[in-house]
Every structure is written in structure tokens, then in C-alpha cells.
PDB file of C-alpha atoms in Angstrom:
ATOM      1  CA  MET A 570      63.826   2.492 -22.923  1.00 62.00           C
ATOM      2  CA  ALA A 571      62.632  -0.655 -21.202  1.00 68.00           C
ATOM      3  CA  LEU A 572      59.018  -1.650 -21.606  1.00 72.00           C
ATOM      4  CA  TRP A 573      57.018  -2.992 -18.734  1.00 74.00           C
ATOM      5  CA  GLN A 574      54.877  -6.006 -19.389  1.00 73.00           C
ATOM      6  CA  ILE A 575      51.905  -6.817 -17.218  1.00 73.00           C
ATOM      7  CA  GLY A 576      51.586 -10.473 -16.435  1.00 71.00           C
ATOM      8  CA  PRO A 577      48.281 -12.310 -16.162  1.00 72.00           C
ATOM      9  CA  ILE A 578      46.208 -11.493 -13.099  1.00 70.00           C
ATOM     10  CA  SER A 579      44.736 -14.493 -11.375  1.00 68.00           C
ATOM     11  CA  ASP A 580      40.991 -14.587 -10.900  1.00 68.00           C
ATOM     12  CA  MET A 581      39.605 -13.945  -7.441  1.00 66.00           C
ATOM     13  CA  ARG A 582      38.063 -17.173  -6.284  1.00 79.00           C
ATOM     14  CA  LEU A 583      35.751 -16.081  -3.518  1.00 84.00           C
ATOM     15  CA  THR A 584      32.979 -18.446  -2.603  1.00 87.00           C
ATOM     16  CA  TRP A 585      30.441 -18.766   0.177  1.00 86.00           C
ATOM     17  CA  GLY A 586      30.586 -21.721   2.534  1.00 86.00           C
ATOM     18  CA  THR A 587      33.450 -23.563   0.858  1.00 88.00           C
ATOM     19  CA  ILE A 588      33.489 -27.192   1.973  1.00 89.00           C
ATOM     20  CA  ARG A 589      36.895 -28.385   3.082  1.00 83.00           C
ATOM     21  CA  GLY A 590      37.434 -31.719   4.697  1.00 85.00           C
ATOM     22  CA  GLY A 591      33.696 -32.254   4.699  1.00 88.00           C
ATOM     23  CA  THR A 592      33.107 -29.111   6.801  1.00 89.00           C
ATOM     24  CA  PRO A 593      31.506 -25.958   5.334  1.00 92.00           C
ATOM     25  CA  HIS A 594      33.138 -22.595   6.012  1.00 91.00           C
ATOM     26  CA  GLU A 595      30.521 -21.080   8.310  1.00 92.00           C
ATOM     27  CA  CYS A 596      30.117 -19.411  11.666  1.00 91.00           C
ATOM     28  CA  PRO A 597      30.072 -22.100  14.385  1.00 92.00           C
ATOM     29  CA  TYR A 598      27.524 -20.090  16.397  1.00 92.00           C
ATOM     30  CA  CYS A 599      24.878 -18.748  13.999  1.00 90.00           C
ATOM     31  CA  HIS A 600      25.850 -21.032  11.071  1.00 90.00           C
ATOM     32  CA  ILE A 601      25.910 -18.206   8.537  1.00 90.00           C
ATOM     33  CA  SER A 602      27.956 -19.175   5.466  1.00 89.00           C
ATOM     34  CA  LEU A 603      31.183 -17.169   5.370  1.00 89.00           C
ATOM     35  CA  LEU A 604      33.022 -15.842   2.349  1.00 89.00           C
ATOM     36  CA  THR A 605      36.528 -17.027   1.561  1.00 87.00           C
ATOM     37  CA  GLY A 606      38.889 -15.413   4.079  1.00 85.00           C
ATOM     38  CA  GLU A 607      36.159 -14.284   6.472  1.00 87.00           C
ATOM     39  CA  THR A 608      36.298 -15.194  10.133  1.00 88.00           C
ATOM     40  CA  PRO A 609      33.403 -15.572  12.604  1.00 88.00           C
ATOM     41  CA  GLY A 610      32.467 -12.477  14.574  1.00 88.00           C
ATOM     42  CA  PHE A 611      31.081 -10.100  11.978  1.00 85.00           C
ATOM     43  CA  CYS A 612      27.772 -11.950  11.924  1.00 88.00           C
ATOM     44  CA  CYS A 613      26.976 -12.506  15.604  1.00 89.00           C
ATOM     45  CA  GLY A 614      29.813 -10.957  17.612  1.00 90.00           C
ATOM     46  CA  PRO A 615      32.952 -12.471  19.162  1.00 91.00           C
ATOM     47  CA  ASN A 616      32.230 -16.047  20.244  1.00 91.00           C
ATOM     48  CA  GLY A 617      28.564 -15.541  19.361  1.00 90.00           C
ATOM     49  CA  SER A 618      28.120 -12.882  22.055  1.00 90.00           C
ATOM     50  CA  ARG A 619      25.451 -11.048  20.009  1.00 90.00           C
ATOM     51  CA  LEU A 620      23.605 -14.129  18.819  1.00 89.00           C
ATOM     52  CA  HIS A 621      20.586 -13.751  21.115  1.00 88.00           C
ATOM     53  CA  ASP A 622      20.336  -9.948  21.163  1.00 88.00           C
ATOM     54  CA  VAL A 623      17.736  -9.922  18.390  1.00 89.00           C
ATOM     55  CA  PRO A 624      15.118 -12.701  18.414  1.00 90.00           C
ATOM     56  CA  PRO A 625      13.982 -14.257  15.127  1.00 92.00           C
ATOM     57  CA  LEU A 626      10.933 -12.935  13.332  1.00 94.00           C
ATOM     58  CA  PRO A 627       7.701 -14.956  13.290  1.00 95.00           C
ATOM     59  CA  PRO A 628       7.388 -17.290  10.288  1.00 96.00           C
ATOM     60  CA  LEU A 629       5.882 -15.740   7.189  1.00 97.00           C
ATOM     61  CA  PRO A 630       2.118 -16.317   6.858  1.00 96.00           C
ATOM     62  CA  PRO A 631       1.085 -19.199   4.569  1.00 97.00           C
ATOM     63  CA  GLU A 632      -0.469 -16.680   2.157  1.00 97.00           C
ATOM     64  CA  TYR A 633       3.080 -15.691   1.147  1.00 97.00           C
ATOM     65  CA  ASN A 634       3.435 -19.019  -0.671  1.00 97.00           C
ATOM     66  CA  THR A 635       1.473 -17.408  -3.507  1.00 97.00           C
ATOM     67  CA  PHE A 636       4.425 -15.201  -4.479  1.00 97.00           C
ATOM     68  CA  ILE A 637       7.481 -15.890  -2.308  1.00 96.00           C
ATOM     69  CA  ASN A 638       8.946 -18.497  -4.697  1.00 96.00           C
ATOM     70  CA  SER A 639       8.294 -16.556  -7.890  1.00 96.00           C
ATOM     71  CA  PRO A 640      11.424 -15.561  -9.873  1.00 95.00           C
ATOM     72  CA  ASP A 641       9.923 -12.060 -10.197  1.00 96.00           C
ATOM     73  CA  ILE A 642       9.348 -11.403  -6.507  1.00 96.00           C
ATOM     74  CA  SER A 643      12.700  -9.701  -5.916  1.00 95.00           C
ATOM     75  CA  SER A 644      12.293  -7.164  -8.722  1.00 93.00           C
ATOM     76  CA  LEU A 645       8.657  -6.445  -7.778  1.00 95.00           C
ATOM     77  CA  SER A 646       9.092  -6.466  -4.003  1.00 96.00           C
ATOM     78  CA  ARG A 647       9.451  -2.675  -3.655  1.00 94.00           C
ATOM     79  CA  VAL A 648       6.231  -2.057  -5.557  1.00 94.00           C
ATOM     80  CA  LEU A 649       4.332  -4.715  -3.616  1.00 95.00           C
ATOM     81  CA  ASN A 650       5.470  -3.198  -0.321  1.00 95.00           C
ATOM     82  CA  LEU A 651       4.739   0.337  -1.544  1.00 93.00           C
ATOM     83  CA  ILE A 652       1.080  -0.500  -2.139  1.00 94.00           C
ATOM     84  CA  PHE A 653       0.586  -1.718   1.438  1.00 93.00           C
ATOM     85  CA  SER A 654       3.034   0.549   3.277  1.00 92.00           C
ATOM     86  CA  PHE A 655       1.365   2.482   6.104  1.00 90.00           C
ATOM     87  CA  ALA A 656       4.105   5.114   6.313  1.00 87.00           C
ATOM     88  CA  ALA A 657       5.347   7.156   3.366  1.00 82.00           C
ATOM     89  CA  LEU A 658       9.099   7.501   2.875  1.00 77.00           C
ATOM     90  CA  GLU A 659       9.790  11.202   2.381  1.00 75.00           C
ATOM     91  CA  THR A 660      12.892  13.384   2.191  1.00 73.00           C
ATOM     92  CA  THR A 661      13.599  17.069   2.683  1.00 70.00           C
ATOM     93  CA  HIS A 662      15.195  17.169  -0.796  1.00 69.00           C
ATOM     94  CA  ASN A 663      14.087  15.728  -4.109  1.00 73.00           C
ATOM     95  CA  PHE A 664      15.086  12.174  -4.911  1.00 69.00           C
ATOM     96  CA  PRO A 665      18.095  12.284  -7.279  1.00 71.00           C
ATOM     97  CA  ASN A 666      17.278  11.568 -10.902  1.00 71.00           C
ATOM     98  CA  ILE A 667      20.003   9.345 -12.347  1.00 67.00           C
ATOM     99  CA  PRO A 668      19.181   8.627 -16.005  1.00 67.00           C
ATOM    100  CA  ASN A 669      20.101   5.214 -17.355  1.00 62.00           C
ATOM    101  CA  GLY A 670      21.661   4.268 -14.044  1.00 56.00           C
ATOM    102  CA  PRO A 671      21.549   0.899 -12.331  1.00 53.00           C
ATOM    103  CA  ALA A 672      18.497  -0.099 -10.337  1.00 54.00           C
ATOM    104  CA  PHE A 673      19.453   1.159  -6.910  1.00 59.00           C
ATOM    105  CA  VAL A 674      17.963   3.495  -4.311  1.00 62.00           C
ATOM    106  CA  SER A 675      19.390   6.995  -3.990  1.00 67.00           C
ATOM    107  CA  ILE A 676      18.347   9.732  -1.557  1.00 67.00           C
ATOM    108  CA  GLN A 677      19.483  13.157  -0.416  1.00 71.00           C
ATOM    109  CA  GLY A 678      18.539  15.330   2.525  1.00 69.00           C
ATOM    110  CA  ARG A 679      16.921  14.127   5.729  1.00 71.00           C
ATOM    111  CA  VAL A 680      14.675  11.069   5.541  1.00 73.00           C
ATOM    112  CA  TYR A 681      11.489  10.636   7.528  1.00 71.00           C
ATOM    113  CA  HIS A 682       8.284   8.594   7.517  1.00 78.00           C
ATOM    114  CA  ARG A 683       4.749   9.907   7.879  1.00 83.00           C
ATOM    115  CA  ILE A 684       1.341   8.291   8.247  1.00 82.00           C
ATOM    116  CA  ARG A 685      -1.056  10.108   5.902  1.00 81.00           C
ATOM    117  CA  PRO A 686      -4.662   9.009   6.593  1.00 79.00           C
ATOM    118  CA  ASN A 687      -6.233  11.158   3.855  1.00 78.00           C
ATOM    119  CA  HIS A 688      -3.623  10.952   1.103  1.00 83.00           C
ATOM    120  CA  TYR A 689      -4.897   9.210  -2.024  1.00 82.00           C
ATOM    121  CA  ASN A 690      -1.708   7.111  -2.177  1.00 85.00           C
ATOM    122  CA  SER A 691      -1.894   5.957   1.430  1.00 85.00           C
ATOM    123  CA  ALA A 692      -2.608   2.391   2.535  1.00 86.00           C
ATOM    124  CA  VAL A 693      -4.108   3.846   5.724  1.00 84.00           C
ATOM    125  CA  ARG A 694      -6.679   5.738   3.646  1.00 86.00           C
ATOM    126  CA  TRP A 695      -7.258   2.582   1.588  1.00 86.00           C
ATOM    127  CA  LEU A 696      -8.255   0.813   4.797  1.00 83.00           C
ATOM    128  CA  LEU A 697     -10.099   3.621   6.571  1.00 80.00           C
ATOM    129  CA  HIS A 698     -12.126   5.072   3.713  1.00 79.00           C
ATOM    130  CA  ASP A 699     -12.024   2.609   0.813  1.00 81.00           C
ATOM    131  CA  GLY A 700     -12.541  -0.638   2.712  1.00 81.00           C
ATOM    132  CA  PHE A 701      -9.408  -2.317   1.334  1.00 85.00           C
ATOM    133  CA  ILE A 702     -11.198  -2.743  -2.021  1.00 85.00           C
ATOM    134  CA  GLN A 703      -8.820  -4.208  -4.591  1.00 81.00           C
ATOM    135  CA  ASP A 704     -10.054  -1.832  -7.305  1.00 83.00           C
ATOM    136  CA  LEU A 705      -8.854   1.197  -5.299  1.00 85.00           C
ATOM    137  CA  PRO A 706      -5.273   0.465  -4.175  1.00 89.00           C
ATOM    138  CA  PRO A 707      -2.698   3.221  -3.662  1.00 88.00           C
ATOM    139  CA  PHE A 708      -0.352   3.944  -6.567  1.00 89.00           C
ATOM    140  CA  LEU A 709      -2.841   2.498  -9.024  1.00 89.00           C
ATOM    141  CA  SER A 710      -0.492   2.583 -12.025  1.00 91.00           C
ATOM    142  CA  TRP A 711       2.212   0.739 -10.080  1.00 91.00           C
ATOM    143  CA  ALA A 712      -0.281  -1.681  -8.556  1.00 92.00           C
ATOM    144  CA  ALA A 713      -1.313  -2.724 -12.063  1.00 93.00           C
ATOM    145  CA  ILE A 714       2.038  -4.460 -12.615  1.00 94.00           C
ATOM    146  CA  ILE A 715       1.601  -6.646  -9.524  1.00 95.00           C
ATOM    147  CA  PRO A 716      -0.335  -9.876 -10.206  1.00 95.00           C
ATOM    148  CA  LEU A 717      -3.748  -9.708  -8.569  1.00 94.00           C
ATOM    149  CA  PRO A 718      -3.240 -13.027  -6.700  1.00 96.00           C
ATOM    150  CA  TRP A 719      -0.148 -11.497  -5.061  1.00 96.00           C
ATOM    151  CA  ARG A 720      -2.058  -8.456  -3.878  1.00 95.00           C
ATOM    152  CA  ASN A 721      -4.903 -10.613  -2.600  1.00 94.00           C
ATOM    153  CA  ALA A 722      -2.459 -12.894  -0.786  1.00 96.00           C
ATOM    154  CA  LEU A 723      -0.644 -10.059   1.006  1.00 96.00           C
ATOM    155  CA  GLN A 724      -3.919  -8.368   1.860  1.00 94.00           C
ATOM    156  CA  ASN A 725      -5.311 -11.575   3.376  1.00 95.00           C
ATOM    157  CA  ALA A 726      -2.063 -12.159   5.265  1.00 96.00           C
ATOM    158  CA  LEU A 727      -2.177  -8.697   6.851  1.00 95.00           C
ATOM    159  CA  ILE A 728      -5.840  -9.086   7.760  1.00 94.00           C
ATOM    160  CA  SER A 729      -5.009 -12.422   9.361  1.00 95.00           C
ATOM    161  CA  VAL A 730      -1.932 -11.579  11.462  1.00 95.00           C
ATOM    162  CA  ASN A 731      -1.390  -7.803  11.632  1.00 93.00           C
ATOM    163  CA  PRO A 732      -2.914  -6.184  14.767  1.00 89.00           C
ATOM    164  CA  PHE A 733      -2.609  -2.687  13.288  1.00 89.00           C
ATOM    165  CA  VAL A 734      -4.653  -3.698  10.236  1.00 90.00           C
ATOM    166  CA  PHE A 735      -7.253  -5.303  12.496  1.00 88.00           C
ATOM    167  CA  GLN A 736      -7.703  -2.102  14.506  1.00 86.00           C
ATOM    168  CA  LEU A 737      -7.768   0.082  11.387  1.00 85.00           C
ATOM    169  CA  ARG A 738     -10.633  -2.014  10.056  1.00 85.00           C
ATOM    170  CA  GLN A 739     -12.423  -1.598  13.377  1.00 83.00           C
ATOM    171  CA  LEU A 740     -11.957   2.175  13.177  1.00 82.00           C
ATOM    172  CA  SER A 741     -13.218   2.154   9.592  1.00 80.00           C
ATOM    173  CA  ALA A 742     -16.452   0.459  10.677  1.00 79.00           C
ATOM    174  CA  ILE A 743     -17.253   3.037  13.377  1.00 77.00           C
ATOM    175  CA  SER A 744     -20.140   5.342  12.581  1.00 64.00           C
ATOM    176  CA  PRO A 745     -19.329   8.929  11.491  1.00 70.00           C
ATOM    177  CA  SER A 746     -21.582  10.026  14.351  1.00 64.00           C
ATOM    178  CA  ILE A 747     -18.626   9.297  16.659  1.00 68.00           C
ATOM    179  CA  PRO A 748     -16.046  11.730  15.226  1.00 66.00           C
ATOM    180  CA  SER A 749     -13.799  11.536  18.281  1.00 69.00           C
ATOM    181  CA  ALA A 750     -12.950   7.863  17.676  1.00 72.00           C
ATOM    182  CA  HIS A 751      -9.279   7.350  16.898  1.00 70.00           C
ATOM    183  CA  LEU A 752      -6.438   4.882  17.289  1.00 72.00           C
ATOM    184  CA  ILE A 753      -3.505   5.392  19.619  1.00 79.00           C
ATOM    185  CA  LEU A 754      -0.419   3.414  18.619  1.00 79.00           C
ATOM    186  CA  ARG A 755       1.696   2.601  21.642  1.00 74.00           C
ATOM    187  CA  ASP A 756       4.958   0.861  22.404  1.00 74.00           C
ATOM    188  CA  THR A 757       5.116   0.165  26.113  1.00 68.00           C
ATOM    189  CA  GLY A 758       7.917  -2.368  25.851  1.00 66.00           C
ATOM    190  CA  THR A 759       5.626  -5.170  27.045  1.00 66.00           C
ATOM    191  CA  THR A 760       4.615  -6.586  23.652  1.00 74.00           C
ATOM    192  CA  ALA A 761       6.526  -7.709  20.583  1.00 81.00           C
ATOM    193  CA  GLU A 762       4.061  -6.112  18.137  1.00 80.00           C
ATOM    194  CA  ILE A 763       2.456  -2.718  17.650  1.00 79.00           C
ATOM    195  CA  ALA A 764      -0.223  -2.074  20.261  1.00 74.00           C
ATOM    196  CA  ALA A 765      -3.172  -0.195  18.722  1.00 71.00           C
ATOM    197  CA  ILE A 766      -5.776   1.017  21.219  1.00 70.00           C
ATOM    198  CA  MET A 767      -9.172   2.436  20.271  1.00 65.00           C
ATOM    199  CA  SER A 768     -10.056   5.682  22.038  1.00 69.00           C
ATOM    200  CA  TYR A 769     -13.248   7.744  22.023  1.00 63.00           C
ATOM    201  CA  GLU A 770     -11.907  10.753  23.910  1.00 64.00           C
ATOM    202  CA  ASN A 771     -11.147  14.089  22.275  1.00 59.00           C
ATOM    203  CA  THR A 772      -7.386  13.600  22.205  1.00 52.00           C
ATOM    204  CA  THR A 773      -4.963  15.181  19.754  1.00 48.00           C
ATOM    205  CA  GLN A 774      -1.483  14.052  18.826  1.00 44.00           C
ATOM    206  CA  GLN A 775      -0.054  16.967  20.792  1.00 45.00           C
ATOM    207  CA  GLN A 776      -1.808  15.741  23.937  1.00 43.00           C
ATOM    208  CA  THR A 777      -0.360  12.244  23.749  1.00 44.00           C
ATOM    209  CA  ARG A 778       3.148  11.221  24.675  1.00 47.00           C
ATOM    210  CA  SER A 779       5.848  11.917  22.128  1.00 46.00           C
ATOM    211  CA  ARG A 780       6.389   8.230  21.390  1.00 51.00           C
ATOM    212  CA  ARG A 781       2.705   7.508  20.752  1.00 65.00           C
ATOM    213  CA  LEU A 782       0.989   8.010  17.401  1.00 74.00           C
ATOM    214  CA  THR A 783      -2.640   9.021  16.928  1.00 72.00           C
ATOM    215  CA  ILE A 784      -4.684   8.170  13.818  1.00 70.00           C
ATOM    216  CA  SER A 785      -8.125   9.677  13.313  1.00 66.00           C
ATOM    217  CA  LYS A 786     -10.686   8.902  10.640  1.00 61.00           C
ATOM    218  CA  THR A 787     -12.157  12.396  10.621  1.00 62.00           C
ATOM    219  CA  ASN A 788      -9.419  15.029  10.866  1.00 67.00           C
ATOM    220  CA  GLY A 789      -6.904  13.196   8.640  1.00 67.00           C
ATOM    221  CA  GLN A 790      -3.903  14.776  10.340  1.00 74.00           C
ATOM    222  CA  ASN A 791      -0.526  13.551   9.069  1.00 78.00           C
ATOM    223  CA  VAL A 792       1.588  11.899  11.756  1.00 80.00           C
ATOM    224  CA  SER A 793       5.384  11.815  11.680  1.00 81.00           C
ATOM    225  CA  ILE A 794       7.113   8.748  13.099  1.00 82.00           C
ATOM    226  CA  PRO A 795      10.014   9.606  15.440  1.00 83.00           C
ATOM    227  CA  THR A 796      13.404   8.378  14.265  1.00 83.00           C
ATOM    228  CA  THR A 797      13.858   6.268  17.392  1.00 83.00           C
ATOM    229  CA  SER A 798      10.373   4.747  17.302  1.00 85.00           C
ATOM    230  CA  ARG A 799      10.213   0.955  17.181  1.00 89.00           C
ATOM    231  CA  MET A 800       7.155   1.343  14.943  1.00 88.00           C
ATOM    232  CA  TRP A 801       9.271   2.773  12.097  1.00 89.00           C
ATOM    233  CA  GLU A 802      10.044  -0.603  10.490  1.00 93.00           C
ATOM    234  CA  PRO A 803       6.690  -2.443  10.756  1.00 92.00           C
ATOM    235  CA  LEU A 804       4.709   0.569   9.515  1.00 92.00           C
ATOM    236  CA  ALA A 805       7.005   1.250   6.564  1.00 92.00           C
ATOM    237  CA  TYR A 806       7.762  -2.361   5.573  1.00 95.00           C
ATOM    238  CA  PRO A 807       4.691  -4.573   6.081  1.00 95.00           C
ATOM    239  CA  LEU A 808       6.011  -7.002   3.456  1.00 97.00           C
ATOM    240  CA  PHE A 809       9.004  -7.729   5.714  1.00 97.00           C
ATOM    241  CA  PHE A 810       7.045  -7.517   8.973  1.00 97.00           C
ATOM    242  CA  PRO A 811       3.479  -8.751   8.326  1.00 96.00           C
ATOM    243  CA  HIS A 812       2.925  -9.413  12.044  1.00 95.00           C
ATOM    244  CA  ALA A 813       3.764  -5.745  12.834  1.00 93.00           C
ATOM    245  CA  THR A 814       6.805  -6.932  14.796  1.00 93.00           C
ATOM    246  CA  LEU A 815       8.482  -3.955  16.420  1.00 90.00           C
ATOM    247  CA  GLY A 816      11.955  -3.020  15.243  1.00 91.00           C
ATOM    248  CA  TRP A 817      14.879  -1.240  16.844  1.00 90.00           C
ATOM    249  CA  GLY A 818      14.181   1.834  18.941  1.00 85.00           C
ATOM    250  CA  LEU A 819      13.059   3.209  22.275  1.00 76.00           C
ATOM    251  CA  HIS A 820       9.794   2.295  23.949  1.00 66.00           C
ATOM    252  CA  GLU A 821       7.785   4.661  26.141  1.00 58.00           C
ATOM    253  CA  SER A 822       9.250   3.465  29.429  1.00 55.00           C
ATOM    254  CA  ASP A 823      12.874   3.274  28.242  1.00 51.00           C
ATOM    255  CA  PRO A 824      14.781   5.946  30.178  1.00 45.00           C
ATOM    256  CA  THR A 825      18.228   4.861  29.029  1.00 45.00           C
ATOM    257  CA  GLY A 826      18.181   6.111  25.467  1.00 44.00           C
ATOM    258  CA  VAL A 827      20.132   2.990  24.494  1.00 44.00           C
ATOM    259  CA  GLY A 828      17.378   1.271  22.560  1.00 48.00           C
ATOM    260  CA  ASN A 829      16.614  -2.406  22.409  1.00 48.00           C
ATOM    261  CA  SER A 830      15.419  -5.191  20.212  1.00 45.00           C
ATOM    262  CA  ASN A 831      11.812  -6.302  20.074  1.00 44.00           C
ATOM    263  CA  ASN A 832      12.182  -9.018  22.702  1.00 39.00           C
ATOM    264  CA  HIS A 833      10.556  -7.731  25.863  1.00 36.00           C
ATOM    265  CA  GLN A 834      11.246 -11.001  27.668  1.00 34.00           C
ATOM    266  CA  LEU A 835      15.007 -10.864  27.264  1.00 34.00           C
ATOM    267  CA  GLY A 836      15.136  -7.098  27.624  1.00 37.00           C
ATOM    268  CA  ASP A 837      18.647  -7.012  26.129  1.00 44.00           C
ATOM    269  CA  GLY A 838      19.720  -3.749  24.557  1.00 66.00           C
ATOM    270  CA  THR A 839      21.403  -3.741  21.187  1.00 79.00           C
ATOM    271  CA  THR A 840      22.673  -1.109  18.810  1.00 85.00           C
ATOM    272  CA  GLN A 841      21.001  -0.261  15.536  1.00 88.00           C
ATOM    273  CA  ILE A 842      23.776  -1.763  13.437  1.00 89.00           C
ATOM    274  CA  TRP A 843      23.713  -5.094  15.258  1.00 91.00           C
ATOM    275  CA  HIS A 844      19.931  -5.161  14.995  1.00 92.00           C
ATOM    276  CA  TYR A 845      19.950  -4.609  11.227  1.00 93.00           C
ATOM    277  CA  ARG A 846      22.846  -7.016  10.775  1.00 91.00           C
ATOM    278  CA  ALA A 847      20.905  -9.770  12.525  1.00 92.00           C
ATOM    279  CA  ARG A 848      17.857  -9.150  10.370  1.00 94.00           C
ATOM    280  CA  LEU A 849      19.755  -9.102   7.071  1.00 93.00           C
ATOM    281  CA  LEU A 850      21.970 -12.105   7.759  1.00 91.00           C
ATOM    282  CA  ARG A 851      19.570 -14.451   9.542  1.00 91.00           C
ATOM    283  CA  GLU A 852      16.192 -13.828   7.931  1.00 94.00           C
ATOM    284  CA  ASP A 853      15.804 -15.393   4.480  1.00 94.00           C
ATOM    285  CA  ARG A 854      13.074 -12.935   3.487  1.00 96.00           C
ATOM    286  CA  PHE A 855      15.644 -10.141   3.106  1.00 96.00           C
ATOM    287  CA  SER A 856      17.580 -12.059   0.455  1.00 94.00           C
ATOM    288  CA  ILE A 857      14.410 -13.233  -1.303  1.00 96.00           C
ATOM    289  CA  LEU A 858      12.919  -9.724  -1.429  1.00 96.00           C
ATOM    290  CA  GLY A 859      16.200  -8.279  -2.650  1.00 92.00           C
ATOM    291  CA  ARG A 860      15.028  -5.037  -4.260  1.00 93.00           C
ATOM    292  CA  LEU A 861      13.075  -4.082  -1.147  1.00 95.00           C
ATOM    293  CA  ALA A 862      16.088  -5.017   0.995  1.00 95.00           C
ATOM    294  CA  ASN A 863      18.101  -2.403  -0.934  1.00 92.00           C
ATOM    295  CA  GLU A 864      15.587   0.270   0.037  1.00 91.00           C
ATOM    296  CA  TYR A 865      15.567  -0.983   3.633  1.00 93.00           C
ATOM    297  CA  LEU A 866      19.374  -0.736   3.794  1.00 92.00           C
ATOM    298  CA  VAL A 867      19.443   2.858   2.556  1.00 87.00           C
ATOM    299  CA  ASP A 868      16.581   3.834   4.856  1.00 89.00           C
ATOM    300  CA  MET A 869      18.125   2.233   7.949  1.00 90.00           C
ATOM    301  CA  PHE A 870      21.598   3.630   7.228  1.00 88.00           C
ATOM    302  CA  SER A 871      20.116   7.111   6.939  1.00 86.00           C
ATOM    303  CA  ARG A 872      18.096   6.498  10.093  1.00 87.00           C
ATOM    304  CA  ASN A 873      21.235   5.468  11.959  1.00 87.00           C
ATOM    305  CA  LEU A 874      22.999   8.689  10.970  1.00 85.00           C
ATOM    306  CA  GLU A 875      19.947  10.730  11.949  1.00 83.00           C
ATOM    307  CA  SER A 876      19.785   9.042  15.354  1.00 81.00           C
ATOM    308  CA  ARG A 877      23.460   9.761  15.979  1.00 82.00           C
ATOM    309  CA  LEU A 878      23.052  13.424  15.057  1.00 81.00           C
ATOM    310  CA  ASP A 879      19.992  13.737  17.313  1.00 76.00           C
ATOM    311  CA  TYR A 880      21.920  12.153  20.178  1.00 76.00           C
ATOM    312  CA  ILE A 881      24.829  14.580  19.727  1.00 81.00           C
ATOM    313  CA  ILE A 882      22.483  17.577  19.583  1.00 77.00           C
ATOM    314  CA  ASN A 883      20.561  16.460  22.681  1.00 73.00           C
ATOM    315  CA  PHE A 884      23.777  15.646  24.542  1.00 67.00           C
ATOM    316  CA  GLU A 885      25.239  19.077  23.833  1.00 65.00           C
ATOM    317  CA  SER A 886      21.975  20.781  24.803  1.00 64.00           C
ATOM    318  CA  ASN A 887      21.795  18.894  28.094  1.00 63.00           C
ATOM    319  CA  LYS A 888      25.440  19.656  28.825  1.00 59.00           C
ATOM    320  CA  LYS A 889      24.845  23.383  28.357  1.00 59.00           C
ATOM    321  CA  MET A 890      21.897  23.271  30.749  1.00 59.00           C
ATOM    322  CA  GLN A 891      23.964  21.707  33.525  1.00 60.00           C
ATOM    323  CA  PRO A 892      25.457  24.128  36.088  1.00 57.00           C
TER     324      PRO A 892
END
């Protein structure tokens, strides 16, 4: 009986941006380094057709220099974001418990985000009721592993450039004798950041438009963020979006249901996948804050599936209503 012998298997030599003839292997349009064998198109569309669909994010605030170059920032990025996140990541099923598994993010069930003004582990409560005091951060046991200068730096950065944080601090300073005071978060499609408007009328979340969010200091009602809201990303990931830059989604005056990027001047629509692809490939912060980027990927992939299912359900419902 003949025996088969397996010969040596050559190593895969895949590299990024291989230089040949003095020219790096990269996309000629967006200049992203390409892996061996890759061709332009995946990064910014055929002939760079998607290059300008998603505008670049504002530069990171100078306060980030305190931690952005630390060798530990990637592994601690999820915890740092968790402390300051204004929207809690929740699922309809328990998070899977994988003992001794690799450090990745795993979820099951439907995923959603909620603003919880009165929850003890909420950054919104930290601002509204605790005055952003460093001794009282959310997730106190987790916060203890983050160097205090890092927490101070991110806090100062958000106070400096985040309009949502500014308005929350204004709401916090209002006297309890004005219980009707609340914030209305809007996305009219005319600004690149979250628009937070102070209101003194007796308005509930049910009385506002479906794509607006209401935050009150007194009633503490939890507020769910719609899957197609452009506020999903800046509220959940302030470490990525300190300026509260709006993400992918539908604004109040968008009748198309197509969705767009956060550039109201261009007004170009783009799909979720192209939006996330542009963020991940062109913004250095996503590679620097690697552990948080893993969570962002899982969250956005789940969000994409949820949006597709909602579209199918709404499409079928509308079709049945037609004569």
C-alpha cells in the first residue's frame, strides 16, 4: 500500500503596502495601504466613487494626548468609553458567558441602546445629579483601573467640545423649582452634531416626534434610541466621537428612508456598510482604540441586520395596506 507524503507548505507572505519599484501597494484614491493581492475598490468604491460620501471626523481634542499614545490604551479603551457612554448597550438575551475564551465581544438576541438618566451606572446621571465629580463615576470598580489623568482628560475634552455635555450641565444647574425643564435632542439634518435644545414646556417623549429624544432631570424616564437614529453612535461611543458628530441614519426631515452620512452640506446618501467602512479604514482612532473598535463592529453589524429586518417588516406592512 503506497504511503502519501505531504511536502512542505510555503508560508503565506501577506503584507500591507508592499513597496515595489519605489511605489507602495495602496489605493490611488484614498491611499489606504492594501494587503498583498488586494485591488482598489473595497475601501472607497470603484474608481474612488465612494470617497466623499462620508466626510472625515473632526480632529481629536488636544486632551487626548494624555492617553492616546499609551501602549495600554487599546486594551482599556472599552472601559474608558463605558464610563462616559451616555447610552447603555443592552440586549434582549443575556450576554454569552464564554469561560477562558479570547478577548472578544459576543452578543445574542436583539441589541438596543437606552439613555438612563437615573441609573447609578449612567454617565447622564453622573452629569445631571452628581456634577461630573470624579469620585462618583459610573461603574466605579471598572473606573478604578483607568488612570485618573485619563479620566480627567476625557472629561475635560467632552466639556470643551461636546454640545450634548454642555447642555446636560446647563440642565443640571437649573433649579428644582422648574421641574418641567428638559432637553430635546434633535437631528434636523442641518447640523453635523447633536442638537440639544432646552425646553421648559410640559412635554413628554410620547408627545415629541419619533426621531427626537427627551431627557428630564426630574422624571428620570429611560429613553430608547431608534435603530436608524444618527444619534446612536455619538451617544454610545463618546470616546470615538467626542464632538458628538452624528453617525449614519435618518434625520427628521428625511422622507426617503435611505439614510445619509453626517455631512449636511453634501447631502449625499450612503449605506450603513459604506459608512462604517469609511470610518474604520480612514480614521486612525479606530485602530488605536482597538478593543473598543471590536465592540463597535459587533454593535454596528447587529444594527445593520436590525435595520434590514425593520425595513422588510415595514415594506410588507405598507404593501398589505395598498389597494
